[in-house]
PDB file of C-alpha atoms (C1' of nucleotides) in Angstrom:
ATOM      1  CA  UNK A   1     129.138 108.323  92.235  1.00  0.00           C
ATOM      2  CA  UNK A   2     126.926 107.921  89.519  1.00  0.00           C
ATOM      3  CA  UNK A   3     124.768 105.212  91.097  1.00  0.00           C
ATOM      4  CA  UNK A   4     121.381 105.898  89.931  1.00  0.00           C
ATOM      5  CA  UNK A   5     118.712 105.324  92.397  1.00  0.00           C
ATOM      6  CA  UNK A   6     116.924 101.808  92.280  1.00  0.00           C
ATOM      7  CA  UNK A   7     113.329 102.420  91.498  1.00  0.00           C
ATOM      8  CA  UNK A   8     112.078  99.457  92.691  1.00  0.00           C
ATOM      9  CA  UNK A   9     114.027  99.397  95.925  1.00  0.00           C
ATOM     10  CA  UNK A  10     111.474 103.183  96.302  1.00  0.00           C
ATOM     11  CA  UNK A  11     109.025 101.625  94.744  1.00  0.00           C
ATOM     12  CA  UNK A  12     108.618  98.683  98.154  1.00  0.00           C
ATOM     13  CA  UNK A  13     109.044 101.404 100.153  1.00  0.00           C
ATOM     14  CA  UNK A  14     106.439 103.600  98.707  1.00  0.00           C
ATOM     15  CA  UNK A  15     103.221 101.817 100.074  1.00  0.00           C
ATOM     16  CA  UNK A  16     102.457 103.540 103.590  1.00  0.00           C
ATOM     17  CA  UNK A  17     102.178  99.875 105.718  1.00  0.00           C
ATOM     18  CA  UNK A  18     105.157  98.537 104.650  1.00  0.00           C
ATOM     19  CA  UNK A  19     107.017 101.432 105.166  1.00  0.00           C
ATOM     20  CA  UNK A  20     105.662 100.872 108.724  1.00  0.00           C
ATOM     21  CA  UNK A  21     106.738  98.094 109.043  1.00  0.00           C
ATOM     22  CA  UNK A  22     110.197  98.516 108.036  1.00  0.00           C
ATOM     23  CA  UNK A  23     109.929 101.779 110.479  1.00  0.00           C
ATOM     24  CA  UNK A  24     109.276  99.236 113.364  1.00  0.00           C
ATOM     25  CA  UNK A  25     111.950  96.216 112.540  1.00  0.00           C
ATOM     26  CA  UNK A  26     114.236  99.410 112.608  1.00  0.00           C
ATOM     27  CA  UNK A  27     113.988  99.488 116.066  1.00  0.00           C
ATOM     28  CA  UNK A  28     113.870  95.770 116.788  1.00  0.00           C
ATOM     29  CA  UNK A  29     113.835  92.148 115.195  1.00  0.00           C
ATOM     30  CA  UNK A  30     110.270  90.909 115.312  1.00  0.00           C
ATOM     31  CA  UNK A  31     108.121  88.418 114.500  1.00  0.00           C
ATOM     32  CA  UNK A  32     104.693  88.251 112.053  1.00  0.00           C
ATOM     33  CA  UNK A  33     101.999  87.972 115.090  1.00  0.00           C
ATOM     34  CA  UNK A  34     104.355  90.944 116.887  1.00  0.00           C
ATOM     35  CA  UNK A  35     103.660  92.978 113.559  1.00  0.00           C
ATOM     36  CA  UNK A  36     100.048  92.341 113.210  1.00  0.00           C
ATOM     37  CA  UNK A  37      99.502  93.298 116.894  1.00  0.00           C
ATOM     38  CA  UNK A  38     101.494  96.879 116.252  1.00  0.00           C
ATOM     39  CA  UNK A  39      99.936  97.700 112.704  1.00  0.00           C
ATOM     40  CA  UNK A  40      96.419  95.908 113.346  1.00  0.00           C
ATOM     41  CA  UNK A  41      96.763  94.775 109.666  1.00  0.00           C
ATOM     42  CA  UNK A  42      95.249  91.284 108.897  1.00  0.00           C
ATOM     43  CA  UNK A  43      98.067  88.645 109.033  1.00  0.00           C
ATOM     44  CA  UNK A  44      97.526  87.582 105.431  1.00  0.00           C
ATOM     45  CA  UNK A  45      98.364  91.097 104.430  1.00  0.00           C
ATOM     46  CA  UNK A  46     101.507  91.734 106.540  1.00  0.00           C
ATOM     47  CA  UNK A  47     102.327  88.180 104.897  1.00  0.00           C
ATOM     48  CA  UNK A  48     101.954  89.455 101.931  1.00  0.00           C
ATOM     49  CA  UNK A  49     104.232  92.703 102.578  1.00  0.00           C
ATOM     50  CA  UNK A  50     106.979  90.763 104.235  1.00  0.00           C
ATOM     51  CA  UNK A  51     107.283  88.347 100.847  1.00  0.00           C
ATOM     52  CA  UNK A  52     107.597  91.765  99.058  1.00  0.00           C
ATOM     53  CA  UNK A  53     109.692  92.744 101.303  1.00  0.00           C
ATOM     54  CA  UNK A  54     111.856  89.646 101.676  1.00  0.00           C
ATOM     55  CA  UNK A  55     112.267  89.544  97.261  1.00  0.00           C
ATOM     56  CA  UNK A  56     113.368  93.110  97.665  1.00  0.00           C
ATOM     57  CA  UNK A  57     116.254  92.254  99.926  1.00  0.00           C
ATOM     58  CA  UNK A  58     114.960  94.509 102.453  1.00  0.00           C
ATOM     59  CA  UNK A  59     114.344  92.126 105.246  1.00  0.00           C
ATOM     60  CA  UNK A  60     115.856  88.584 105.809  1.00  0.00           C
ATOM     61  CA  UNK A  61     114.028  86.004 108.408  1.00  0.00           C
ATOM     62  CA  UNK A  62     115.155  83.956 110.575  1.00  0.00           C
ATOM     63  CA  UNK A  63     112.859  80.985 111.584  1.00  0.00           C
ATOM     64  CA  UNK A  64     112.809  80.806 115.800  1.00  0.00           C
ATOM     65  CA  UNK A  65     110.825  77.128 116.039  1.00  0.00           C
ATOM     66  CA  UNK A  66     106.699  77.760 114.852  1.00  0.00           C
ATOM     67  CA  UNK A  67     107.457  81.846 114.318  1.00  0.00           C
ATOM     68  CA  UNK A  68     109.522  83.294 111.945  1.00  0.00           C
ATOM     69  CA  UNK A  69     111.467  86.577 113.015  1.00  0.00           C
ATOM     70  CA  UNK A  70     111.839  89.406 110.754  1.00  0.00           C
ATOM     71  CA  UNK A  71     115.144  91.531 110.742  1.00  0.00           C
ATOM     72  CA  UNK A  72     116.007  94.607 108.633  1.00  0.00           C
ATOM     73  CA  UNK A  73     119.155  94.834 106.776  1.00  0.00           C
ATOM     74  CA  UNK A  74     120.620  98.219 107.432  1.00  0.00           C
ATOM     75  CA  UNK A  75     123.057  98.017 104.766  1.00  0.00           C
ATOM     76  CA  UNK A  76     119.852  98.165 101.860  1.00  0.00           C
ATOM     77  CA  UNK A  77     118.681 101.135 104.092  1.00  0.00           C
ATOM     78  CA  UNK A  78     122.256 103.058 103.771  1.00  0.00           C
ATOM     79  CA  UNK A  79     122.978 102.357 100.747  1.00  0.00           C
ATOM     80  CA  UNK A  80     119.522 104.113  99.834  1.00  0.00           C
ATOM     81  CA  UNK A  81     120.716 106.839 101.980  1.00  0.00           C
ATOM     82  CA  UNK A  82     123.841 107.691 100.080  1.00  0.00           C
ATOM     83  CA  UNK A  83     122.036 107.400  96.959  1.00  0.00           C
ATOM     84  CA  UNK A  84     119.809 109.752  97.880  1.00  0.00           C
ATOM     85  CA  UNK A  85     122.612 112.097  99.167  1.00  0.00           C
ATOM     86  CA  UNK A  86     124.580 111.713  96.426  1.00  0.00           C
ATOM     87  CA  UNK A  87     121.305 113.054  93.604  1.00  0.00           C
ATOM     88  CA  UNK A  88     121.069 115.916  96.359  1.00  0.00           C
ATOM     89  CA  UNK A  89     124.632 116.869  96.281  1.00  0.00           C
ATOM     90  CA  UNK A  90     124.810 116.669  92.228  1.00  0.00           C
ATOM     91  CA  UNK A  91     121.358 119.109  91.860  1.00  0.00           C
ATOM     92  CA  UNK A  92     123.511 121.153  94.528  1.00  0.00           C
ATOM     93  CA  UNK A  93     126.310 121.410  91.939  1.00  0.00           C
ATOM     94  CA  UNK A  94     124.565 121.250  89.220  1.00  0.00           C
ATOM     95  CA  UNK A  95     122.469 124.386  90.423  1.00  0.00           C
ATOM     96  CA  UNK A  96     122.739 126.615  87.703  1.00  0.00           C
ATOM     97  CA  UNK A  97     123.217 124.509  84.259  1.00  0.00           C
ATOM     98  CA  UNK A  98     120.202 125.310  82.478  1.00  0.00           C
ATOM     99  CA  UNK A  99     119.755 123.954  79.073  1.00  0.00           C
ATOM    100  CA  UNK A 100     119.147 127.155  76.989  1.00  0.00           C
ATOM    101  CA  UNK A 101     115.203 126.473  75.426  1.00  0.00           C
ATOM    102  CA  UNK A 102     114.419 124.899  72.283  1.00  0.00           C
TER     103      UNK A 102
ATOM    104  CA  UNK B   1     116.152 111.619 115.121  1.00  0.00           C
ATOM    105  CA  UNK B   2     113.314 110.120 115.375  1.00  0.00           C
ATOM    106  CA  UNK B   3     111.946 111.533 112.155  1.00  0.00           C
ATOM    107  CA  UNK B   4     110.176 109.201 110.302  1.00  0.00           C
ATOM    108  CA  UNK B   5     109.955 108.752 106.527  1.00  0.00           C
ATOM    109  CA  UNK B   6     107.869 110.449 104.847  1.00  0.00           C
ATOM    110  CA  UNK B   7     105.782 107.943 102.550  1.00  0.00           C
ATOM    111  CA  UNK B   8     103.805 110.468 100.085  1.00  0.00           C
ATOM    112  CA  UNK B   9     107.537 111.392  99.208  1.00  0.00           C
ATOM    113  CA  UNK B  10     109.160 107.726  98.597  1.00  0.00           C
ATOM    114  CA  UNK B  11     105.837 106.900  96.833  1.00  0.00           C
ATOM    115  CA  UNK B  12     106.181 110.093  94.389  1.00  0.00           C
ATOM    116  CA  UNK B  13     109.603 109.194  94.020  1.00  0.00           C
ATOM    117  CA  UNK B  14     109.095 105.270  93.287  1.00  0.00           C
ATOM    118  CA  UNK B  15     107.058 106.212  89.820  1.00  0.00           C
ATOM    119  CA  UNK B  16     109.936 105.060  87.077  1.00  0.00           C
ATOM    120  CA  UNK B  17     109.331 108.387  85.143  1.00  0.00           C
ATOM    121  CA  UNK B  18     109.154 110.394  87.519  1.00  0.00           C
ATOM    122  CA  UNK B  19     112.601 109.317  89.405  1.00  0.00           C
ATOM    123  CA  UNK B  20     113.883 109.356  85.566  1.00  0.00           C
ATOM    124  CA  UNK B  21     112.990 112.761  85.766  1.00  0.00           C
ATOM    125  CA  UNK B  22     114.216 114.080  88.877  1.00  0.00           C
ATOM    126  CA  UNK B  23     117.250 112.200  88.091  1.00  0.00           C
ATOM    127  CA  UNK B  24     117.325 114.437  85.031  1.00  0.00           C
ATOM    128  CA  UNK B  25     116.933 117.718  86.657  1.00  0.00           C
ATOM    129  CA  UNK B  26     119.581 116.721  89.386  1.00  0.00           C
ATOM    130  CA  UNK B  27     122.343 117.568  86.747  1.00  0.00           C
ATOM    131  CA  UNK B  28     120.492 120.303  85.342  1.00  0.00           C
ATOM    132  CA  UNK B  29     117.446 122.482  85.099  1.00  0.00           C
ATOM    133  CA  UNK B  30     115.474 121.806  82.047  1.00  0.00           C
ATOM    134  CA  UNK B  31     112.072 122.592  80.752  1.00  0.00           C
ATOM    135  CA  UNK B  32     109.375 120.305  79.600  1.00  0.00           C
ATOM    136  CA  UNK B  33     109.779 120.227  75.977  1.00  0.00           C
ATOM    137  CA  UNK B  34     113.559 119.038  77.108  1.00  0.00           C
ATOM    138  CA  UNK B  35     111.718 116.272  79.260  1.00  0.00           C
ATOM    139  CA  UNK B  36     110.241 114.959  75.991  1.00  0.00           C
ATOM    140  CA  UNK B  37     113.120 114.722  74.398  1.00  0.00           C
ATOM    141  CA  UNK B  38     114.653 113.204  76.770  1.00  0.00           C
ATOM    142  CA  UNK B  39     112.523 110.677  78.565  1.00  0.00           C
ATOM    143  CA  UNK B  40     110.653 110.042  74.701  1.00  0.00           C
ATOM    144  CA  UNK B  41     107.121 110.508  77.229  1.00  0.00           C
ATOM    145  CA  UNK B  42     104.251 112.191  75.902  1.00  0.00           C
ATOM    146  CA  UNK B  43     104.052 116.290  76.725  1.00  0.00           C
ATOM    147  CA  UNK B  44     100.629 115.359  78.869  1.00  0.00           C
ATOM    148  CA  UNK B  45     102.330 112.434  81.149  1.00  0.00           C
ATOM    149  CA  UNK B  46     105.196 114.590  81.464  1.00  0.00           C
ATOM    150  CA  UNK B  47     102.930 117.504  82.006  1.00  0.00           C
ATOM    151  CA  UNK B  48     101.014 115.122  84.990  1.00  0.00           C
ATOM    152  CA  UNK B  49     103.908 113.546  86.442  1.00  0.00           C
ATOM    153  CA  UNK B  50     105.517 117.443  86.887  1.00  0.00           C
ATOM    154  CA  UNK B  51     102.194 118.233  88.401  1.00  0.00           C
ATOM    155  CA  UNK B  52     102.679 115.375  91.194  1.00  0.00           C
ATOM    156  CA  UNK B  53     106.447 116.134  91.576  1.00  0.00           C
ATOM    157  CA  UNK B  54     105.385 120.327  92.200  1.00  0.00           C
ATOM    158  CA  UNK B  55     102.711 119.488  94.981  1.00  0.00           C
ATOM    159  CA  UNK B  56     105.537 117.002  96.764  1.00  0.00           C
ATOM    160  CA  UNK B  57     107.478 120.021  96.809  1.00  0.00           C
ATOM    161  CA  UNK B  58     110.188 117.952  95.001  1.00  0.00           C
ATOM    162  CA  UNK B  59     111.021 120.923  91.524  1.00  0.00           C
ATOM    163  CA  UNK B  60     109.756 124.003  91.668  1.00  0.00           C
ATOM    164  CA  UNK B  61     108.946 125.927  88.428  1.00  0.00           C
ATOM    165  CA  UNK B  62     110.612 129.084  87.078  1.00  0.00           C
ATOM    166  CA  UNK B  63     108.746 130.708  83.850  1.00  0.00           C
ATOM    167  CA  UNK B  64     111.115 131.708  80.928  1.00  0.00           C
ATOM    168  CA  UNK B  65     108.790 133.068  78.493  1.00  0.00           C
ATOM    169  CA  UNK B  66     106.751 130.655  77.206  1.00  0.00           C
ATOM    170  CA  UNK B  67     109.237 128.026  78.850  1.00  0.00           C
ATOM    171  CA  UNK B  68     108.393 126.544  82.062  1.00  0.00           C
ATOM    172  CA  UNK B  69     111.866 125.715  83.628  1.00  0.00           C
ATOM    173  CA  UNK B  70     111.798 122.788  86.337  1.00  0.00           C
ATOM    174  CA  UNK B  71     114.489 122.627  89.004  1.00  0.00           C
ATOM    175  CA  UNK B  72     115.203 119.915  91.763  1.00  0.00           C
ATOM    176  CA  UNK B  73     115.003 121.293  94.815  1.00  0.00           C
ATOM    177  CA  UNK B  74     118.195 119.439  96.871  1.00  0.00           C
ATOM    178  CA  UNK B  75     117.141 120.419 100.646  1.00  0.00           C
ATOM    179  CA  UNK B  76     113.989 117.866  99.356  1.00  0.00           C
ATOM    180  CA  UNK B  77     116.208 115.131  98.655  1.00  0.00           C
ATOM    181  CA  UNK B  78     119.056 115.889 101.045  1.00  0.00           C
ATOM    182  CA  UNK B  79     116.382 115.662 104.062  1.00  0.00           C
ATOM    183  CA  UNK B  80     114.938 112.312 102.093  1.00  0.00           C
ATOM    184  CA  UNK B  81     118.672 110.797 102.612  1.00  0.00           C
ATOM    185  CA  UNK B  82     119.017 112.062 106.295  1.00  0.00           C
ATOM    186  CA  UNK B  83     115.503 110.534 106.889  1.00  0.00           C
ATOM    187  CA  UNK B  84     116.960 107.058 105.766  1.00  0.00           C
ATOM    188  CA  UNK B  85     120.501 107.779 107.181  1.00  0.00           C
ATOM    189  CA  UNK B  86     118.536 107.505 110.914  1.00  0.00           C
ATOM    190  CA  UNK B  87     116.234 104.638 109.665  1.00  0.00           C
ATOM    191  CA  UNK B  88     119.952 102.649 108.918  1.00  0.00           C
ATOM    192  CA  UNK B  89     121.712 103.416 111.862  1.00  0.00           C
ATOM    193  CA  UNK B  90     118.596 102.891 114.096  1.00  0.00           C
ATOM    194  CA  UNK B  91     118.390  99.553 112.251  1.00  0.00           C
ATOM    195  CA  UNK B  92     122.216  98.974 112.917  1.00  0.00           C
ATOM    196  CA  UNK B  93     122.122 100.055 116.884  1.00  0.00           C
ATOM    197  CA  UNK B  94     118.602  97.321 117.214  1.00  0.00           C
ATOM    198  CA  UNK B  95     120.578  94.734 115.625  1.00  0.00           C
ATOM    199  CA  UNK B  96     120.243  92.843 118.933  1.00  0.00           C
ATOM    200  CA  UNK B  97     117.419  93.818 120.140  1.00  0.00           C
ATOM    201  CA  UNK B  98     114.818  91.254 119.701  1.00  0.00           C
ATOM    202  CA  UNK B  99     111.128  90.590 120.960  1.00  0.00           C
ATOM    203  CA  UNK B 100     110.279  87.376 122.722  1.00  0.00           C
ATOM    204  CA  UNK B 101     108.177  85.455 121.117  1.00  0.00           C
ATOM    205  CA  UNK B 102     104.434  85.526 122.672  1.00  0.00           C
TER     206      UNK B 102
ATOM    207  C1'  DC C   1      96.050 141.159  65.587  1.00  0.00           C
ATOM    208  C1'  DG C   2      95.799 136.506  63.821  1.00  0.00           C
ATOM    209  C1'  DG C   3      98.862 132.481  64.025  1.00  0.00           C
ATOM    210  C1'  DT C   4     101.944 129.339  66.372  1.00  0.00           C
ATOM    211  C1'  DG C   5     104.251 126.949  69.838  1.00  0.00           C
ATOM    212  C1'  DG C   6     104.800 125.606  74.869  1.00  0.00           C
ATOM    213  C1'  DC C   7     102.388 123.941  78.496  1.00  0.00           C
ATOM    214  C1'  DA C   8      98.300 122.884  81.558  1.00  0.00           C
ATOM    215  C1'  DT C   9      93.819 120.767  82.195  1.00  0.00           C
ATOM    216  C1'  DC C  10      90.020 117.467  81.334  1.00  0.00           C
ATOM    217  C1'  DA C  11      87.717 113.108  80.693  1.00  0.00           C
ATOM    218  C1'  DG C  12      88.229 108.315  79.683  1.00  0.00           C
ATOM    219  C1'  DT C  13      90.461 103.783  79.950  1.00  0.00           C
ATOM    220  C1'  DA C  14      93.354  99.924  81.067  1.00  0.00           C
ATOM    221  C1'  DG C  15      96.336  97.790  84.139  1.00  0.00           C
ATOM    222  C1'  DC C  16      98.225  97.096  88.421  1.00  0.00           C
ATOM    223  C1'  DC C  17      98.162  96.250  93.377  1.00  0.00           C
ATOM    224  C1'  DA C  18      96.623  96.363  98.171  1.00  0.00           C
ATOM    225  C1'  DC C  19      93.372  93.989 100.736  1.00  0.00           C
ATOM    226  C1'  DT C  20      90.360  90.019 101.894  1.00  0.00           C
ATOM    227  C1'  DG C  21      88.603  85.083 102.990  1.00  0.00           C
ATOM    228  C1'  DA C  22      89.656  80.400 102.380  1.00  0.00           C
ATOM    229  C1'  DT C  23      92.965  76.975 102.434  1.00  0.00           C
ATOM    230  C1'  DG C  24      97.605  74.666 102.799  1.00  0.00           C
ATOM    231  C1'  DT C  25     101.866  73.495 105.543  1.00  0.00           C
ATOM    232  C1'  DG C  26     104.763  72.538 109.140  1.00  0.00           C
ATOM    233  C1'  DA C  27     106.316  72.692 113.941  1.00  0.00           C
ATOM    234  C1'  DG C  28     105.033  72.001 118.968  1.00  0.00           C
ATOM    235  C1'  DA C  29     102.019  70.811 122.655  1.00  0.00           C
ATOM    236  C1'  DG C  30      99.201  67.394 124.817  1.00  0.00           C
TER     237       DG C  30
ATOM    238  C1'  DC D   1      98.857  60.578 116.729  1.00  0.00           C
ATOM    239  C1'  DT D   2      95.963  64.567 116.967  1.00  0.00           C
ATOM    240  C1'  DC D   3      95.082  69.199 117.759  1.00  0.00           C
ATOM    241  C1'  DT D   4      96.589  73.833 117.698  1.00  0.00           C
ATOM    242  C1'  DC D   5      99.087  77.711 116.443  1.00  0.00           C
ATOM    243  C1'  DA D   6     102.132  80.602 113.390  1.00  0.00           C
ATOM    244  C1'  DC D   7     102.676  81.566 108.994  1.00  0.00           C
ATOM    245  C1'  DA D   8     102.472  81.037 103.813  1.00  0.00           C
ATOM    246  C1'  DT D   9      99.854  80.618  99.587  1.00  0.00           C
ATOM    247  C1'  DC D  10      95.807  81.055  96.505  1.00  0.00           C
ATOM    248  C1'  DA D  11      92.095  83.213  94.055  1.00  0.00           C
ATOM    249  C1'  DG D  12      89.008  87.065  93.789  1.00  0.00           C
ATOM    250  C1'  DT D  13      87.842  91.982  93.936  1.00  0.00           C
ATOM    251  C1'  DG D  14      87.788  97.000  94.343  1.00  0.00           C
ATOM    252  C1'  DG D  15      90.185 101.169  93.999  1.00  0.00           C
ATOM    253  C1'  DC D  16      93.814 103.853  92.600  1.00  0.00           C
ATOM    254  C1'  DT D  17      96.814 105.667  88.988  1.00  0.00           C
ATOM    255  C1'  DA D  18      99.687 105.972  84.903  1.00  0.00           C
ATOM    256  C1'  DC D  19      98.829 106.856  80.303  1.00  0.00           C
ATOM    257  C1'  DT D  20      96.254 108.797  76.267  1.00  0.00           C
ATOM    258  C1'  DG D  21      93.663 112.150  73.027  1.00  0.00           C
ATOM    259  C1'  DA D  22      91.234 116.361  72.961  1.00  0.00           C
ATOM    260  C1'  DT D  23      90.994 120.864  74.337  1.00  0.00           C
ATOM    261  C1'  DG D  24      92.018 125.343  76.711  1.00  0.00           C
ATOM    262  C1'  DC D  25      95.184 129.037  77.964  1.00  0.00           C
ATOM    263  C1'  DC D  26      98.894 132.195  77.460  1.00  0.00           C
ATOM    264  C1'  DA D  27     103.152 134.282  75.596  1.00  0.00           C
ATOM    265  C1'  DC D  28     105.615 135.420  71.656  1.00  0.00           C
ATOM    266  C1'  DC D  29     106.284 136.137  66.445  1.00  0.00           C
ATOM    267  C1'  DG D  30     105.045 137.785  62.039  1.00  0.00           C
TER     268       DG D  30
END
DNA sequence: CGGTGGCATCAGTAGCCACTGATGTGAGAG
DNA sequence: CTCTCACATCAGTGGCTACTGATGCCACCG
């Protein structure tokens, strides 16, 4: 109920390419030289996203031989999601308690 | 479905303060000097960071008097959770689906 | 009508972070 | 073994932004 959203979890997700990113391993597991051909970012950047990524618990790897295969985890997504639904549904409830001023 | 996140949102939402803040107004509506008090900010961050949250369309402002009430505006946050609701189950149904390497 | 309190705006500054080029590492191909 | 490719790491830099102090604006109180 009273899970407060995780900052930094919003925080990773804020920045406009990696939220690309994590748009496109939504849709399928890929790999760093598939990710630099869909975003056209510099594969030392998208390196550098995935490892924020990766410490955030967002993504997890899996090495295929020489490439290494990124995968979302959907769970980190959802539970996101019902954070996110559950602040909605308290401001919902909570629609008309107003503090009376100072 | 295939709405995609929107990232001026998440990165609005990832500032510490300001998710402090809208995770203050989600139980109730408050006005600034209550914000202080609260969050121990200055009135001018507070004042800035209300600014940011008002053109994301996140609170919208109701004049009391000299008061400024702020309240969360759940449809905002509701839609933010359906957004990454999709993003999870998309992730969930791709689980499998995997990109050979090139 | 002056004074006060609540809030917004302005200008300046410091710190962080996204991006880059160069380099390191490790697996596979030949 | 050597060369190449996929990827990670390192160090440097520029730009954005969160925070601050000073000031302006407006509504209410006396």
């Amino acid at each position: 109920m009273m899970t407060s959203v995780d900052t930094e979890l919003i925080r990773v997700l804020g920045d406009p390419l990696r939220l690309r990113i994590v748009t496109l391993l939504a849709r399928e597991t890929l790999c760093t030289s598939h990710l630099v051909e869909e975003t056209g970012a510099k594969q030392t950047n998208l390196s550098n996203h995935l490892k924020v990524l990766r410490e955030a618990g967002v993504v997890e790897t899996e090495p295929c031989g020489r490439f290494t295969y990124y995968r979302l985890r959907p769970e980190v997504i959802a539970q996101l999601a019902d954070q996110f639904a559950d602040l909605a549904e308290s401001a919902r409830n909570a629609a008309e308690n107003k503090r009376a001023c100072p």
